[in-house]
Amino acid sequence: MATEGETFAAKGDAFFLIWAGCLVFFMQCGFAMVEAGTVRMKNTKNILLKNMLDACMGALVWYLVGYGVAFGGDNTFLGNATGSYAIHDNDWSSSYTAEGVNWAFWFFQFTF
């Protein structure tokens, strides 16, 4: 069982990963403004929708496939661990005590 200090450190790690991920994800707004500024006014909505869909589809694909490929298993070319794709069974277990670091790490990696 984790000590109080280890639990506090894990929560601090999760906070930092989410905070840094939010800062990086906020750059999507800057990219959207740059792109919206380079097109005519009639196309601005399309550019903003494209940026929003890019972030949404990117998150979905990263969740379903990308994270497992990048961090799963010991295969040198592609990840092969079945627990690394989408939701793993341990995520729903009552004895799972990661303090949110795994999901925070997923979010941080997604923002890049």
Tab-separated table of C-alpha atoms in Angstrom:
chain	number	residue	atom	x	y	z
A	1	MET	CA	0.000	0.000	0.000
A	2	ALA	CA	1.242	3.477	-0.848
A	3	THR	CA	2.354	5.789	1.901
A	4	GLU	CA	0.863	9.230	2.354
A	5	GLY	CA	3.913	10.852	0.766
A	6	GLU	CA	3.736	8.624	-2.305
A	7	THR	CA	0.032	9.373	-2.698
A	8	PHE	CA	0.677	13.117	-2.409
A	9	ALA	CA	3.479	12.877	-4.987
A	10	ALA	CA	1.231	10.955	-7.383
A	11	LYS	CA	-1.479	13.614	-7.069
A	12	GLY	CA	1.111	16.320	-7.688
A	13	ASP	CA	2.340	14.484	-10.772
A	14	ALA	CA	-1.206	14.171	-12.090
A	15	PHE	CA	-1.869	17.881	-11.456
A	16	PHE	CA	1.302	18.925	-13.273
A	17	LEU	CA	0.577	16.705	-16.278
A	18	ILE	CA	-2.968	18.048	-16.603
A	19	TRP	CA	-1.849	21.662	-16.110
A	20	ALA	CA	0.935	21.369	-18.701
A	21	GLY	CA	-1.381	19.499	-21.072
A	22	CYS	CA	-3.980	22.268	-20.812
A	23	LEU	CA	-1.354	24.877	-21.651
A	24	VAL	CA	-0.278	22.921	-24.707
A	25	PHE	CA	-3.863	22.196	-25.743
A	26	PHE	CA	-4.678	25.914	-25.446
A	27	MET	CA	-2.259	26.461	-28.334
A	28	GLN	CA	-4.964	24.919	-30.544
A	29	CYS	CA	-6.854	28.189	-30.083
A	30	GLY	CA	-3.839	30.122	-31.303
A	31	PHE	CA	-3.501	27.908	-34.352
A	32	ALA	CA	-7.207	28.363	-35.060
A	33	MET	CA	-6.894	32.150	-34.845
A	34	VAL	CA	-3.883	32.149	-37.169
A	35	GLU	CA	-5.711	30.015	-39.707
A	36	ALA	CA	-8.910	32.060	-39.389
A	37	GLY	CA	-6.885	35.207	-40.006
A	38	THR	CA	-5.481	33.894	-43.268
A	39	VAL	CA	-8.817	33.161	-44.958
A	40	ARG	CA	-11.744	35.285	-46.055
A	41	MET	CA	-14.471	36.011	-43.516
A	42	LYS	CA	-16.938	33.651	-45.191
A	43	ASN	CA	-14.568	30.696	-44.575
A	44	THR	CA	-13.824	31.420	-40.903
A	45	LYS	CA	-16.518	29.092	-39.556
A	46	ASN	CA	-15.204	26.259	-41.697
A	47	ILE	CA	-11.660	26.756	-40.414
A	48	LEU	CA	-12.787	26.845	-36.783
A	49	LEU	CA	-14.921	23.725	-37.274
A	50	LYS	CA	-11.983	21.988	-38.951
A	51	ASN	CA	-9.762	22.774	-35.969
A	52	MET	CA	-12.361	21.544	-33.496
A	53	LEU	CA	-12.922	18.312	-35.430
A	54	ASP	CA	-9.169	17.844	-35.724
A	55	ALA	CA	-8.841	17.934	-31.932
A	56	CYS	CA	-11.869	15.665	-31.390
A	57	MET	CA	-10.902	13.063	-33.968
A	58	GLY	CA	-7.289	13.204	-32.831
A	59	ALA	CA	-8.366	12.454	-29.261
A	60	LEU	CA	-10.570	9.571	-30.357
A	61	VAL	CA	-7.896	7.953	-32.529
A	62	TRP	CA	-5.202	8.519	-29.893
A	63	TYR	CA	-7.472	6.897	-27.289
A	64	LEU	CA	-8.425	3.880	-29.392
A	65	VAL	CA	-5.171	3.134	-31.213
A	66	GLY	CA	-2.352	5.634	-30.815
A	67	TYR	CA	-1.563	5.224	-27.132
A	68	GLY	CA	-1.404	1.452	-27.473
A	69	VAL	CA	0.911	1.704	-30.462
A	70	ALA	CA	3.177	4.227	-28.773
A	71	PHE	CA	3.376	2.756	-25.263
A	72	GLY	CA	2.038	-0.787	-25.358
A	73	GLY	CA	4.057	-3.952	-25.057
A	74	ASP	CA	7.614	-4.892	-25.797
A	75	ASN	CA	7.418	-5.091	-29.576
A	76	THR	CA	10.133	-2.863	-31.064
A	77	PHE	CA	7.988	-1.762	-34.022
A	78	LEU	CA	4.423	-1.512	-32.693
A	79	GLY	CA	2.900	-1.965	-29.291
A	80	ASN	CA	1.284	-5.340	-28.784
A	81	ALA	CA	-0.065	-5.280	-25.242
A	82	THR	CA	-3.815	-5.829	-25.298
A	83	GLY	CA	-4.247	-3.753	-22.146
A	84	SER	CA	-2.888	-0.617	-23.808
A	85	TYR	CA	-5.658	-0.103	-26.336
A	86	ALA	CA	-8.744	1.882	-25.269
A	87	ILE	CA	-9.881	1.153	-21.710
A	88	HIS	CA	-8.119	-1.571	-19.784
A	89	ASP	CA	-10.021	-3.779	-17.334
A	90	ASN	CA	-7.932	-2.467	-14.428
A	91	ASP	CA	-9.359	1.028	-14.949
A	92	TRP	CA	-12.695	-0.172	-13.559
A	93	SER	CA	-11.278	-2.222	-10.697
A	94	SER	CA	-11.891	-0.945	-7.165
A	95	SER	CA	-8.304	-1.822	-6.249
A	96	TYR	CA	-6.877	0.394	-9.015
A	97	THR	CA	-4.870	3.106	-7.243
A	98	ALA	CA	-3.039	5.082	-9.923
A	99	GLU	CA	-4.337	8.413	-8.532
A	100	GLY	CA	-5.168	9.522	-12.074
A	101	VAL	CA	-1.573	9.616	-13.272
A	102	ASN	CA	-2.265	7.182	-16.124
A	103	TRP	CA	-5.121	9.276	-17.510
A	104	ALA	CA	-3.165	12.494	-16.952
A	105	PHE	CA	-0.217	11.000	-18.842
A	106	TRP	CA	-2.595	9.976	-21.643
A	107	PHE	CA	-3.959	13.535	-21.846
A	108	PHE	CA	-0.481	15.064	-21.780
A	109	GLN	CA	0.688	12.818	-24.610
A	110	PHE	CA	-2.499	13.502	-26.583
A	111	THR	CA	-1.922	17.254	-26.530
A	112	PHE	CA	1.317	16.822	-28.392
